[in-house]
Amino acid sequence: MSHPDLDLLNHDLDVIFIGFNPSLYSAEVMHHYASKSNRFWRILSHAGITDRLYSPNEDFKLLEKGFGFTNIVDRPTKSAAEITAEEYREGKKVLLNKLMFYQPKIACFVGKGVYLSYSGKQKADWGLQPDSVAPGVMEFTAPSSSGLVRMKQNEIVDIYKSLANLIKEKQSFI
């Protein structure tokens, strides 16, 4: 069971948020970051990326605001640890094609592991990456919003605030 139909994508978005894969619950309700333990929507609001706190069932409303959603792997799982190396290899190709096709200004990887799987790099710092795999797309690495992540929420929000600043910079050039 895979869910590529969970994608919310359009051309020329400011940001496409890229997760590992849908949780079982997100796949069931067909909305991104839907688990009650996931802090994604609060983080976006606290970082000033969104104008208010959105709920997962409003994810489609963010397309109009320049934000899209996809995952490196489409298959829903209970945990990202269940994703196979083959799924990551295939997912990397599919994701690169999506980024090349839709050409967002910024690809935001929600989890360092997502970025490392996509880029093939061994390590990366948080924030804007010095070189992009997808030509013409800035690549930004942010912490996962999963409730399992041990970073404090204010530290995560600070990293997302730098994404908010980058979005504002890119919008001012339009």
PDB file of C-alpha atoms in Angstrom:
ATOM      1  CA  MET A   1       0.000   0.000   0.000  1.00  0.00           C
ATOM      2  CA  SER A   2       1.592   3.280  -1.064  1.00  0.00           C
ATOM      3  CA  HIS A   3       0.211   6.792  -1.090  1.00  0.00           C
ATOM      4  CA  PRO A   4       1.683   9.041  -3.786  1.00  0.00           C
ATOM      5  CA  ASP A   5      -1.775  10.638  -3.823  1.00  0.00           C
ATOM      6  CA  LEU A   6      -0.909  12.205  -0.473  1.00  0.00           C
ATOM      7  CA  ASP A   7       1.359  14.619  -2.371  1.00  0.00           C
ATOM      8  CA  LEU A   8       0.249  18.232  -2.377  1.00  0.00           C
ATOM      9  CA  LEU A   9       2.370  19.796  -5.102  1.00  0.00           C
ATOM     10  CA  ASN A  10       2.238  22.635  -7.596  1.00  0.00           C
ATOM     11  CA  HIS A  11       4.707  24.437  -9.801  1.00  0.00           C
ATOM     12  CA  ASP A  12       6.751  27.370  -8.456  1.00  0.00           C
ATOM     13  CA  LEU A  13       6.033  26.845  -4.761  1.00  0.00           C
ATOM     14  CA  ASP A  14       8.079  28.730  -2.185  1.00  0.00           C
ATOM     15  CA  VAL A  15       8.736  25.516  -0.240  1.00  0.00           C
ATOM     16  CA  ILE A  16       8.079  21.817  -0.612  1.00  0.00           C
ATOM     17  CA  PHE A  17       8.275  20.095   2.777  1.00  0.00           C
ATOM     18  CA  ILE A  18       9.685  16.586   2.408  1.00  0.00           C
ATOM     19  CA  GLY A  19       9.196  13.958   5.081  1.00  0.00           C
ATOM     20  CA  PHE A  20      10.450  10.388   5.435  1.00  0.00           C
ATOM     21  CA  ASN A  21       7.097   8.759   4.629  1.00  0.00           C
ATOM     22  CA  PRO A  22       3.498   8.957   5.784  1.00  0.00           C
ATOM     23  CA  SER A  23       2.644   7.599   9.193  1.00  0.00           C
ATOM     24  CA  LEU A  24      -0.063   4.964   9.233  1.00  0.00           C
ATOM     25  CA  TYR A  25      -2.428   7.563  10.691  1.00  0.00           C
ATOM     26  CA  SER A  26      -1.570  10.236   8.091  1.00  0.00           C
ATOM     27  CA  ALA A  27      -2.215   7.698   5.336  1.00  0.00           C
ATOM     28  CA  GLU A  28      -5.521   6.727   6.933  1.00  0.00           C
ATOM     29  CA  VAL A  29      -6.800  10.320   7.210  1.00  0.00           C
ATOM     30  CA  MET A  30      -4.971  11.459   4.015  1.00  0.00           C
ATOM     31  CA  HIS A  31      -3.324  14.515   5.633  1.00  0.00           C
ATOM     32  CA  HIS A  32       0.318  15.323   6.289  1.00  0.00           C
ATOM     33  CA  TYR A  33       1.807  15.335   9.801  1.00  0.00           C
ATOM     34  CA  ALA A  34      -1.567  14.253  11.213  1.00  0.00           C
ATOM     35  CA  SER A  35      -0.452  12.381  14.339  1.00  0.00           C
ATOM     36  CA  LYS A  36      -1.263  14.205  17.573  1.00  0.00           C
ATOM     37  CA  SER A  37       2.339  13.685  18.727  1.00  0.00           C
ATOM     38  CA  ASN A  38       3.739  15.416  15.620  1.00  0.00           C
ATOM     39  CA  ARG A  39       4.739  19.031  16.254  1.00  0.00           C
ATOM     40  CA  PHE A  40       4.958  20.108  12.580  1.00  0.00           C
ATOM     41  CA  TRP A  41       2.006  22.511  12.524  1.00  0.00           C
ATOM     42  CA  ARG A  42       2.966  24.168  15.846  1.00  0.00           C
ATOM     43  CA  ILE A  43       6.565  24.560  14.671  1.00  0.00           C
ATOM     44  CA  LEU A  44       5.498  26.284  11.418  1.00  0.00           C
ATOM     45  CA  SER A  45       3.263  28.642  13.354  1.00  0.00           C
ATOM     46  CA  HIS A  46       5.830  29.446  16.082  1.00  0.00           C
ATOM     47  CA  ALA A  47       8.557  30.008  13.468  1.00  0.00           C
ATOM     48  CA  GLY A  48       6.377  32.498  11.574  1.00  0.00           C
ATOM     49  CA  ILE A  49       6.249  30.378   8.425  1.00  0.00           C
ATOM     50  CA  THR A  50       2.452  30.260   8.579  1.00  0.00           C
ATOM     51  CA  ASP A  51       0.212  33.140   9.583  1.00  0.00           C
ATOM     52  CA  ARG A  52      -1.599  31.026  12.189  1.00  0.00           C
ATOM     53  CA  LEU A  53      -1.726  27.514  13.605  1.00  0.00           C
ATOM     54  CA  TYR A  54      -3.106  25.203  10.940  1.00  0.00           C
ATOM     55  CA  SER A  55      -4.434  21.722  11.598  1.00  0.00           C
ATOM     56  CA  PRO A  56      -3.431  18.699   9.519  1.00  0.00           C
ATOM     57  CA  ASN A  57      -6.822  18.611   7.792  1.00  0.00           C
ATOM     58  CA  GLU A  58      -6.051  22.090   6.413  1.00  0.00           C
ATOM     59  CA  ASP A  59      -2.796  20.999   4.743  1.00  0.00           C
ATOM     60  CA  PHE A  60      -4.280  21.619   1.276  1.00  0.00           C
ATOM     61  CA  LYS A  61      -4.873  25.303   2.161  1.00  0.00           C
ATOM     62  CA  LEU A  62      -1.122  25.809   2.332  1.00  0.00           C
ATOM     63  CA  LEU A  63      -0.769  25.125  -1.402  1.00  0.00           C
ATOM     64  CA  GLU A  64      -2.393  28.540  -2.002  1.00  0.00           C
ATOM     65  CA  LYS A  65       0.185  30.076   0.324  1.00  0.00           C
ATOM     66  CA  GLY A  66       3.121  28.575  -1.600  1.00  0.00           C
ATOM     67  CA  PHE A  67       3.774  25.431   0.468  1.00  0.00           C
ATOM     68  CA  GLY A  68       3.658  21.854  -0.796  1.00  0.00           C
ATOM     69  CA  PHE A  69       4.172  18.415   0.724  1.00  0.00           C
ATOM     70  CA  THR A  70       5.712  15.127  -0.316  1.00  0.00           C
ATOM     71  CA  ASN A  71       7.837  12.317   1.121  1.00  0.00           C
ATOM     72  CA  ILE A  72      10.978  10.501   0.038  1.00  0.00           C
ATOM     73  CA  VAL A  73       9.076   7.189   0.412  1.00  0.00           C
ATOM     74  CA  ASP A  74       5.343   6.799  -0.268  1.00  0.00           C
ATOM     75  CA  ARG A  75       4.700   3.641   1.757  1.00  0.00           C
ATOM     76  CA  PRO A  76       3.110   4.354   5.148  1.00  0.00           C
ATOM     77  CA  THR A  77       4.776   2.746   8.157  1.00  0.00           C
ATOM     78  CA  LYS A  78       4.538   2.869  11.929  1.00  0.00           C
ATOM     79  CA  SER A  79       8.146   4.097  12.064  1.00  0.00           C
ATOM     80  CA  ALA A  80      10.704   5.418   9.565  1.00  0.00           C
ATOM     81  CA  ALA A  81      12.979   2.575  10.739  1.00  0.00           C
ATOM     82  CA  GLU A  82      10.802   0.224   8.657  1.00  0.00           C
ATOM     83  CA  ILE A  83      11.830   1.902   5.374  1.00  0.00           C
ATOM     84  CA  THR A  84      14.186  -0.297   3.336  1.00  0.00           C
ATOM     85  CA  ALA A  85      17.408   0.790   1.615  1.00  0.00           C
ATOM     86  CA  GLU A  86      15.780  -0.065  -1.733  1.00  0.00           C
ATOM     87  CA  GLU A  87      12.805   2.169  -0.948  1.00  0.00           C
ATOM     88  CA  TYR A  88      15.191   5.043  -0.162  1.00  0.00           C
ATOM     89  CA  ARG A  89      17.137   4.439  -3.423  1.00  0.00           C
ATOM     90  CA  GLU A  90      13.962   4.449  -5.483  1.00  0.00           C
ATOM     91  CA  GLY A  91      12.489   7.317  -3.470  1.00  0.00           C
ATOM     92  CA  LYS A  92      15.547   9.482  -4.085  1.00  0.00           C
ATOM     93  CA  LYS A  93      15.072   9.167  -7.869  1.00  0.00           C
ATOM     94  CA  VAL A  94      11.344   9.878  -7.685  1.00  0.00           C
ATOM     95  CA  LEU A  95      11.904  12.855  -5.361  1.00  0.00           C
ATOM     96  CA  LEU A  96      14.606  14.355  -7.570  1.00  0.00           C
ATOM     97  CA  ASN A  97      12.240  14.086 -10.548  1.00  0.00           C
ATOM     98  CA  LYS A  98       9.479  15.822  -8.552  1.00  0.00           C
ATOM     99  CA  LEU A  99      11.813  18.663  -7.566  1.00  0.00           C
ATOM    100  CA  MET A 100      13.052  19.082 -11.135  1.00  0.00           C
ATOM    101  CA  PHE A 101       9.482  19.050 -12.463  1.00  0.00           C
ATOM    102  CA  TYR A 102       7.853  21.370  -9.891  1.00  0.00           C
ATOM    103  CA  GLN A 103      10.889  23.664  -9.339  1.00  0.00           C
ATOM    104  CA  PRO A 104      10.131  24.983  -5.846  1.00  0.00           C
ATOM    105  CA  LYS A 105      12.337  27.788  -4.595  1.00  0.00           C
ATOM    106  CA  ILE A 106      13.241  25.704  -1.522  1.00  0.00           C
ATOM    107  CA  ALA A 107      13.100  21.985  -0.723  1.00  0.00           C
ATOM    108  CA  CYS A 108      12.852  21.632   3.061  1.00  0.00           C
ATOM    109  CA  PHE A 109      13.836  18.201   4.320  1.00  0.00           C
ATOM    110  CA  VAL A 110      11.906  17.524   7.542  1.00  0.00           C
ATOM    111  CA  GLY A 111      14.548  15.361   9.171  1.00  0.00           C
ATOM    112  CA  LYS A 112      18.283  15.151   8.582  1.00  0.00           C
ATOM    113  CA  GLY A 113      17.929  11.479   7.658  1.00  0.00           C
ATOM    114  CA  VAL A 114      15.596  12.438   4.814  1.00  0.00           C
ATOM    115  CA  TYR A 115      18.211  14.820   3.421  1.00  0.00           C
ATOM    116  CA  LEU A 116      21.100  12.377   3.860  1.00  0.00           C
ATOM    117  CA  SER A 117      19.135   9.614   2.104  1.00  0.00           C
ATOM    118  CA  TYR A 118      18.292  11.995  -0.747  1.00  0.00           C
ATOM    119  CA  SER A 119      21.703  13.630  -1.137  1.00  0.00           C
ATOM    120  CA  GLY A 120      23.868  10.567  -0.523  1.00  0.00           C
ATOM    121  CA  LYS A 121      26.012  12.628   1.866  1.00  0.00           C
ATOM    122  CA  GLN A 122      27.373  11.215   5.113  1.00  0.00           C
ATOM    123  CA  LYS A 123      26.616  14.328   7.159  1.00  0.00           C
ATOM    124  CA  ALA A 124      24.975  17.726   6.896  1.00  0.00           C
ATOM    125  CA  ASP A 125      24.407  20.729   9.104  1.00  0.00           C
ATOM    126  CA  TRP A 126      20.979  22.154   9.850  1.00  0.00           C
ATOM    127  CA  GLY A 127      19.829  24.885   7.494  1.00  0.00           C
ATOM    128  CA  LEU A 128      20.621  25.825   3.926  1.00  0.00           C
ATOM    129  CA  GLN A 129      22.874  23.305   2.209  1.00  0.00           C
ATOM    130  CA  PRO A 130      25.903  24.665   0.327  1.00  0.00           C
ATOM    131  CA  ASP A 131      25.214  22.734  -2.872  1.00  0.00           C
ATOM    132  CA  SER A 132      21.953  21.404  -4.281  1.00  0.00           C
ATOM    133  CA  VAL A 133      21.296  18.028  -5.820  1.00  0.00           C
ATOM    134  CA  ALA A 134      18.371  19.508  -7.814  1.00  0.00           C
ATOM    135  CA  PRO A 135      19.664  22.394  -9.955  1.00  0.00           C
ATOM    136  CA  GLY A 136      17.892  25.676  -9.226  1.00  0.00           C
ATOM    137  CA  VAL A 137      16.314  24.435  -5.980  1.00  0.00           C
ATOM    138  CA  MET A 138      17.710  25.562  -2.627  1.00  0.00           C
ATOM    139  CA  GLU A 139      17.900  22.653  -0.185  1.00  0.00           C
ATOM    140  CA  PHE A 140      17.265  23.219   3.524  1.00  0.00           C
ATOM    141  CA  THR A 141      17.652  20.614   6.268  1.00  0.00           C
ATOM    142  CA  ALA A 142      15.437  20.943   9.338  1.00  0.00           C
ATOM    143  CA  PRO A 143      14.812  18.651  12.293  1.00  0.00           C
ATOM    144  CA  SER A 144      12.005  16.154  12.098  1.00  0.00           C
ATOM    145  CA  SER A 145       8.855  17.337  13.825  1.00  0.00           C
ATOM    146  CA  SER A 146       8.130  13.877  15.204  1.00  0.00           C
ATOM    147  CA  GLY A 147       7.386  13.670  18.890  1.00  0.00           C
ATOM    148  CA  LEU A 148      10.191  11.080  19.046  1.00  0.00           C
ATOM    149  CA  VAL A 149      12.841  13.741  18.321  1.00  0.00           C
ATOM    150  CA  ARG A 150      14.703  14.631  21.506  1.00  0.00           C
ATOM    151  CA  MET A 151      15.575  18.238  20.563  1.00  0.00           C
ATOM    152  CA  LYS A 152      13.702  20.897  22.502  1.00  0.00           C
ATOM    153  CA  GLN A 153      10.890  22.489  20.527  1.00  0.00           C
ATOM    154  CA  ASN A 154      12.376  25.997  20.867  1.00  0.00           C
ATOM    155  CA  GLU A 155      15.649  24.767  19.291  1.00  0.00           C
ATOM    156  CA  ILE A 156      13.697  23.235  16.419  1.00  0.00           C
ATOM    157  CA  VAL A 157      11.642  26.431  16.013  1.00  0.00           C
ATOM    158  CA  ASP A 158      14.864  28.498  15.794  1.00  0.00           C
ATOM    159  CA  ILE A 159      16.041  26.394  12.830  1.00  0.00           C
ATOM    160  CA  TYR A 160      12.654  26.808  11.155  1.00  0.00           C
ATOM    161  CA  LYS A 161      12.855  30.584  11.795  1.00  0.00           C
ATOM    162  CA  SER A 162      15.937  30.647   9.563  1.00  0.00           C
ATOM    163  CA  LEU A 163      13.781  28.912   6.918  1.00  0.00           C
ATOM    164  CA  ALA A 164      11.122  31.624   7.409  1.00  0.00           C
ATOM    165  CA  ASN A 165      13.796  34.297   6.808  1.00  0.00           C
ATOM    166  CA  LEU A 166      15.003  32.494   3.690  1.00  0.00           C
ATOM    167  CA  ILE A 167      11.413  32.308   2.364  1.00  0.00           C
ATOM    168  CA  LYS A 168      10.977  36.069   2.939  1.00  0.00           C
ATOM    169  CA  GLU A 169      14.281  36.759   1.153  1.00  0.00           C
ATOM    170  CA  LYS A 170      13.248  34.670  -1.860  1.00  0.00           C
ATOM    171  CA  GLN A 171       9.790  36.328  -1.974  1.00  0.00           C
ATOM    172  CA  SER A 172      11.318  39.808  -2.002  1.00  0.00           C
ATOM    173  CA  PHE A 173      13.115  38.986  -5.262  1.00  0.00           C
ATOM    174  CA  ILE A 174       9.868  38.148  -7.061  1.00  0.00           C
TER     175      ILE A 174
END
